[in-house]
Amino acid sequence: MLFYVQMRWNIEGRMSFDEMWDYQVREQEEVGGKVNVVHMYKVAGQRRVIALIDVESADELDRIFMATLPLREYLDIEIIWALREFSGFVEDCKRHFSE
């Protein structure tokens, strides 16, 4: 399943930017090969990151955010959307969503 995930760094009064940069590098090194991140973007001028993550299920995504990420306690997960291919949606439209 493909998920859109929008996260915000919540570090005010909890860590310095230098510490956060180090955490971010460590997270990439530790998690980089374990999580199938299709694309990841830093929102310019904001403390936000947007990721497209391909995992087996919502359960797996939950495990990643609850136990895998070193920055998990400093991330506010703002939005998670399950995505589907638009071509599949169009095929359903052609059949008017009937079998």
Short mmCIF file of N, CA and C in Angstrom, two decimals:
data_model
loop_
_atom_site.label_atom_id
_atom_site.label_comp_id
_atom_site.label_asym_id
_atom_site.label_seq_id
_atom_site.Cartn_x
_atom_site.Cartn_y
_atom_site.Cartn_z
N MET A 1 0.85 -1.18 0.00
CA MET A 1 0.00 0.00 0.00
C MET A 1 0.89 1.23 0.00
N LEU A 2 0.44 2.22 -0.73
CA LEU A 2 1.17 3.48 -0.80
C LEU A 2 0.50 4.49 0.13
N PHE A 3 1.31 5.14 0.96
CA PHE A 3 0.79 6.12 1.91
C PHE A 3 1.49 7.46 1.71
N TYR A 4 0.71 8.53 1.79
CA TYR A 4 1.22 9.90 1.88
C TYR A 4 1.28 10.21 3.37
N VAL A 5 2.45 10.65 3.84
CA VAL A 5 2.61 10.96 5.26
C VAL A 5 3.20 12.36 5.39
N GLN A 6 2.54 13.20 6.17
CA GLN A 6 3.03 14.55 6.44
C GLN A 6 3.38 14.63 7.92
N MET A 7 4.64 15.02 8.20
CA MET A 7 5.14 15.06 9.57
C MET A 7 5.72 16.44 9.86
N ARG A 8 5.67 16.81 11.13
CA ARG A 8 6.26 18.07 11.58
C ARG A 8 7.22 17.75 12.72
N TRP A 9 8.43 18.36 12.65
CA TRP A 9 9.38 18.22 13.75
C TRP A 9 8.88 19.02 14.94
N ASN A 10 8.71 18.39 16.08
CA ASN A 10 8.28 19.05 17.31
C ASN A 10 9.47 19.04 18.27
N ILE A 11 10.36 20.02 18.10
CA ILE A 11 11.60 20.02 18.88
C ILE A 11 11.74 21.22 19.81
N GLU A 12 10.80 22.16 19.75
CA GLU A 12 10.92 23.37 20.54
C GLU A 12 11.13 23.04 22.01
N GLY A 13 12.24 23.53 22.58
CA GLY A 13 12.55 23.30 23.98
C GLY A 13 12.96 21.88 24.31
N ARG A 14 13.09 21.03 23.30
CA ARG A 14 13.39 19.62 23.54
C ARG A 14 14.77 19.23 23.03
N MET A 15 15.21 19.87 21.96
CA MET A 15 16.55 19.62 21.43
C MET A 15 16.94 20.79 20.54
N SER A 16 18.23 20.95 20.33
CA SER A 16 18.72 22.02 19.46
C SER A 16 18.61 21.57 18.01
N PHE A 17 18.75 22.54 17.10
CA PHE A 17 18.75 22.17 15.68
C PHE A 17 19.94 21.28 15.37
N ASP A 18 21.10 21.55 15.97
CA ASP A 18 22.27 20.70 15.72
C ASP A 18 21.99 19.25 16.12
N GLU A 19 21.34 19.05 17.26
CA GLU A 19 20.97 17.69 17.68
C GLU A 19 19.98 17.08 16.70
N MET A 20 19.03 17.87 16.24
CA MET A 20 18.03 17.37 15.30
C MET A 20 18.67 16.97 13.98
N TRP A 21 19.63 17.78 13.50
CA TRP A 21 20.31 17.43 12.24
C TRP A 21 21.00 16.07 12.40
N ASP A 22 21.68 15.88 13.55
CA ASP A 22 22.36 14.61 13.80
C ASP A 22 21.37 13.44 13.86
N TYR A 23 20.23 13.64 14.51
CA TYR A 23 19.18 12.62 14.56
C TYR A 23 18.70 12.28 13.14
N GLN A 24 18.52 13.31 12.32
CA GLN A 24 18.02 13.10 10.96
C GLN A 24 18.99 12.25 10.15
N VAL A 25 20.29 12.53 10.28
CA VAL A 25 21.30 11.74 9.57
C VAL A 25 21.29 10.31 10.09
N ARG A 26 21.24 10.13 11.40
CA ARG A 26 21.22 8.78 11.99
C ARG A 26 19.97 8.01 11.56
N GLU A 27 18.84 8.70 11.52
CA GLU A 27 17.61 8.04 11.10
C GLU A 27 17.73 7.54 9.66
N GLN A 28 18.28 8.35 8.79
CA GLN A 28 18.45 7.94 7.40
C GLN A 28 19.37 6.72 7.31
N GLU A 29 20.44 6.73 8.09
CA GLU A 29 21.39 5.61 8.07
C GLU A 29 20.77 4.34 8.64
N GLU A 30 20.01 4.45 9.72
CA GLU A 30 19.43 3.28 10.38
C GLU A 30 18.21 2.72 9.67
N VAL A 31 17.39 3.60 9.14
CA VAL A 31 16.09 3.18 8.60
C VAL A 31 16.10 3.12 7.08
N GLY A 32 17.04 3.79 6.46
CA GLY A 32 17.07 3.92 5.00
C GLY A 32 16.77 2.65 4.23
N GLY A 33 17.37 1.54 4.58
CA GLY A 33 17.14 0.31 3.85
C GLY A 33 15.99 -0.53 4.35
N LYS A 34 15.42 -0.18 5.51
CA LYS A 34 14.36 -0.98 6.12
C LYS A 34 12.96 -0.54 5.71
N VAL A 35 12.81 0.72 5.36
CA VAL A 35 11.50 1.27 5.01
C VAL A 35 11.53 1.67 3.54
N ASN A 36 10.53 1.25 2.79
CA ASN A 36 10.48 1.57 1.36
C ASN A 36 9.89 2.97 1.17
N VAL A 37 10.78 3.96 1.24
CA VAL A 37 10.37 5.35 1.01
C VAL A 37 10.49 5.61 -0.48
N VAL A 38 9.35 5.82 -1.13
CA VAL A 38 9.33 6.06 -2.58
C VAL A 38 9.89 7.44 -2.88
N HIS A 39 9.43 8.44 -2.15
CA HIS A 39 9.93 9.81 -2.25
C HIS A 39 9.82 10.45 -0.88
N MET A 40 10.74 11.38 -0.61
CA MET A 40 10.67 12.13 0.64
C MET A 40 11.09 13.56 0.35
N TYR A 41 10.34 14.49 0.93
CA TYR A 41 10.59 15.91 0.67
C TYR A 41 10.61 16.69 1.98
N LYS A 42 11.47 17.67 2.06
CA LYS A 42 11.47 18.64 3.15
C LYS A 42 10.71 19.85 2.63
N VAL A 43 9.72 20.33 3.36
CA VAL A 43 8.95 21.50 2.95
C VAL A 43 9.81 22.73 3.21
N ALA A 44 10.06 23.51 2.18
CA ALA A 44 10.92 24.69 2.29
C ALA A 44 10.36 25.68 3.30
N GLY A 45 11.23 26.14 4.18
CA GLY A 45 10.86 27.17 5.14
C GLY A 45 10.00 26.70 6.30
N GLN A 46 9.76 25.40 6.40
CA GLN A 46 8.94 24.86 7.48
C GLN A 46 9.65 23.67 8.12
N ARG A 47 9.20 23.29 9.28
CA ARG A 47 9.73 22.12 9.98
C ARG A 47 8.89 20.90 9.62
N ARG A 48 8.67 20.69 8.34
CA ARG A 48 7.82 19.60 7.87
C ARG A 48 8.56 18.74 6.86
N VAL A 49 8.19 17.46 6.88
CA VAL A 49 8.68 16.50 5.92
C VAL A 49 7.46 15.76 5.36
N ILE A 50 7.48 15.52 4.07
CA ILE A 50 6.42 14.77 3.40
C ILE A 50 7.06 13.53 2.78
N ALA A 51 6.42 12.38 2.97
CA ALA A 51 6.97 11.14 2.44
C ALA A 51 5.88 10.34 1.75
N LEU A 52 6.27 9.65 0.69
CA LEU A 52 5.44 8.62 0.07
C LEU A 52 6.10 7.30 0.44
N ILE A 53 5.39 6.48 1.21
CA ILE A 53 5.94 5.26 1.76
C ILE A 53 5.13 4.08 1.25
N ASP A 54 5.83 3.06 0.75
CA ASP A 54 5.19 1.85 0.23
C ASP A 54 5.43 0.72 1.23
N VAL A 55 4.37 0.29 1.91
CA VAL A 55 4.44 -0.80 2.89
C VAL A 55 3.29 -1.77 2.66
N GLU A 56 3.36 -2.92 3.31
CA GLU A 56 2.33 -3.95 3.12
C GLU A 56 0.96 -3.54 3.65
N SER A 57 0.94 -2.80 4.76
CA SER A 57 -0.35 -2.53 5.40
C SER A 57 -0.24 -1.32 6.32
N ALA A 58 -1.40 -0.88 6.80
CA ALA A 58 -1.43 0.18 7.80
C ALA A 58 -0.77 -0.30 9.10
N ASP A 59 -0.89 -1.58 9.39
CA ASP A 59 -0.24 -2.14 10.59
C ASP A 59 1.27 -1.95 10.52
N GLU A 60 1.85 -2.25 9.36
CA GLU A 60 3.29 -2.09 9.20
C GLU A 60 3.70 -0.62 9.33
N LEU A 61 2.92 0.26 8.73
CA LEU A 61 3.21 1.69 8.84
C LEU A 61 3.17 2.13 10.30
N ASP A 62 2.19 1.66 11.04
CA ASP A 62 2.08 1.99 12.46
C ASP A 62 3.31 1.51 13.23
N ARG A 63 3.76 0.30 12.94
CA ARG A 63 4.95 -0.23 13.61
C ARG A 63 6.18 0.63 13.32
N ILE A 64 6.29 1.10 12.09
CA ILE A 64 7.42 1.96 11.72
C ILE A 64 7.41 3.22 12.57
N PHE A 65 6.26 3.87 12.66
CA PHE A 65 6.20 5.14 13.38
C PHE A 65 6.22 4.97 14.90
N MET A 66 5.77 3.84 15.40
CA MET A 66 5.74 3.63 16.85
C MET A 66 7.06 3.08 17.39
N ALA A 67 7.82 2.35 16.56
CA ALA A 67 8.98 1.65 17.12
C ALA A 67 10.28 1.77 16.34
N THR A 68 10.24 2.13 15.08
CA THR A 68 11.44 2.06 14.25
C THR A 68 12.21 3.37 14.15
N LEU A 69 11.51 4.47 13.98
CA LEU A 69 12.18 5.74 13.70
C LEU A 69 12.85 6.34 14.94
N PRO A 70 14.15 6.66 14.86
CA PRO A 70 14.81 7.32 15.99
C PRO A 70 14.17 8.65 16.36
N LEU A 71 13.61 9.37 15.40
CA LEU A 71 12.99 10.68 15.67
C LEU A 71 11.53 10.58 16.08
N ARG A 72 11.01 9.38 16.29
CA ARG A 72 9.56 9.20 16.50
C ARG A 72 8.99 10.08 17.61
N GLU A 73 9.72 10.28 18.69
CA GLU A 73 9.16 11.08 19.78
C GLU A 73 9.23 12.58 19.49
N TYR A 74 9.89 12.95 18.40
CA TYR A 74 10.00 14.36 18.02
C TYR A 74 9.19 14.69 16.77
N LEU A 75 8.44 13.72 16.27
CA LEU A 75 7.64 13.92 15.07
C LEU A 75 6.15 13.97 15.42
N ASP A 76 5.48 14.98 14.94
CA ASP A 76 4.02 15.01 14.99
C ASP A 76 3.53 14.55 13.63
N ILE A 77 2.85 13.41 13.59
CA ILE A 77 2.29 12.92 12.34
C ILE A 77 1.00 13.70 12.12
N GLU A 78 0.99 14.54 11.10
CA GLU A 78 -0.16 15.42 10.85
C GLU A 78 -1.20 14.79 9.94
N ILE A 79 -0.74 14.10 8.91
CA ILE A 79 -1.66 13.52 7.92
C ILE A 79 -1.10 12.17 7.46
N ILE A 80 -1.97 11.18 7.37
CA ILE A 80 -1.64 9.92 6.70
C ILE A 80 -2.81 9.59 5.78
N TRP A 81 -2.51 9.48 4.51
CA TRP A 81 -3.54 9.11 3.53
C TRP A 81 -3.10 7.84 2.80
N ALA A 82 -3.98 6.85 2.73
CA ALA A 82 -3.75 5.68 1.89
C ALA A 82 -4.07 6.09 0.45
N LEU A 83 -3.17 5.76 -0.46
CA LEU A 83 -3.33 6.17 -1.86
C LEU A 83 -3.55 4.96 -2.75
N ARG A 84 -4.24 5.21 -3.85
CA ARG A 84 -4.39 4.17 -4.86
C ARG A 84 -4.03 4.76 -6.21
N GLU A 85 -3.66 3.91 -7.14
CA GLU A 85 -3.33 4.36 -8.49
C GLU A 85 -4.57 4.96 -9.14
N PHE A 86 -4.39 6.08 -9.81
CA PHE A 86 -5.52 6.74 -10.46
C PHE A 86 -6.10 5.87 -11.57
N SER A 87 -5.24 5.11 -12.24
CA SER A 87 -5.73 4.24 -13.33
C SER A 87 -6.74 3.22 -12.81
N GLY A 88 -6.53 2.69 -11.60
CA GLY A 88 -7.50 1.77 -11.01
C GLY A 88 -8.82 2.45 -10.71
N PHE A 89 -8.76 3.71 -10.26
CA PHE A 89 -9.97 4.49 -10.02
C PHE A 89 -10.74 4.68 -11.33
N VAL A 90 -10.03 5.00 -12.41
CA VAL A 90 -10.68 5.20 -13.71
C VAL A 90 -11.35 3.91 -14.17
N GLU A 91 -10.69 2.77 -13.96
CA GLU A 91 -11.30 1.49 -14.33
C GLU A 91 -12.58 1.26 -13.53
N ASP A 92 -12.58 1.59 -12.25
CA ASP A 92 -13.80 1.48 -11.44
C ASP A 92 -14.89 2.41 -11.97
N CYS A 93 -14.51 3.60 -12.41
CA CYS A 93 -15.48 4.55 -12.98
C CYS A 93 -16.11 3.99 -14.24
N LYS A 94 -15.31 3.36 -15.08
CA LYS A 94 -15.83 2.77 -16.31
C LYS A 94 -16.91 1.73 -16.01
N ARG A 95 -16.74 1.01 -14.91
CA ARG A 95 -17.71 -0.03 -14.52
C ARG A 95 -18.75 0.52 -13.55
N HIS A 96 -18.69 1.84 -13.31
CA HIS A 96 -19.60 2.47 -12.34
C HIS A 96 -19.52 1.78 -10.98
N PHE A 97 -18.31 1.33 -10.64
CA PHE A 97 -18.02 0.70 -9.35
C PHE A 97 -18.86 -0.56 -9.11
N SER A 98 -19.26 -1.23 -10.19
CA SER A 98 -19.98 -2.50 -10.03
C SER A 98 -19.08 -3.62 -10.54
N GLU A 99 -19.33 -4.80 -10.05
CA GLU A 99 -18.51 -5.96 -10.43
C GLU A 99 -18.78 -6.37 -11.81
#
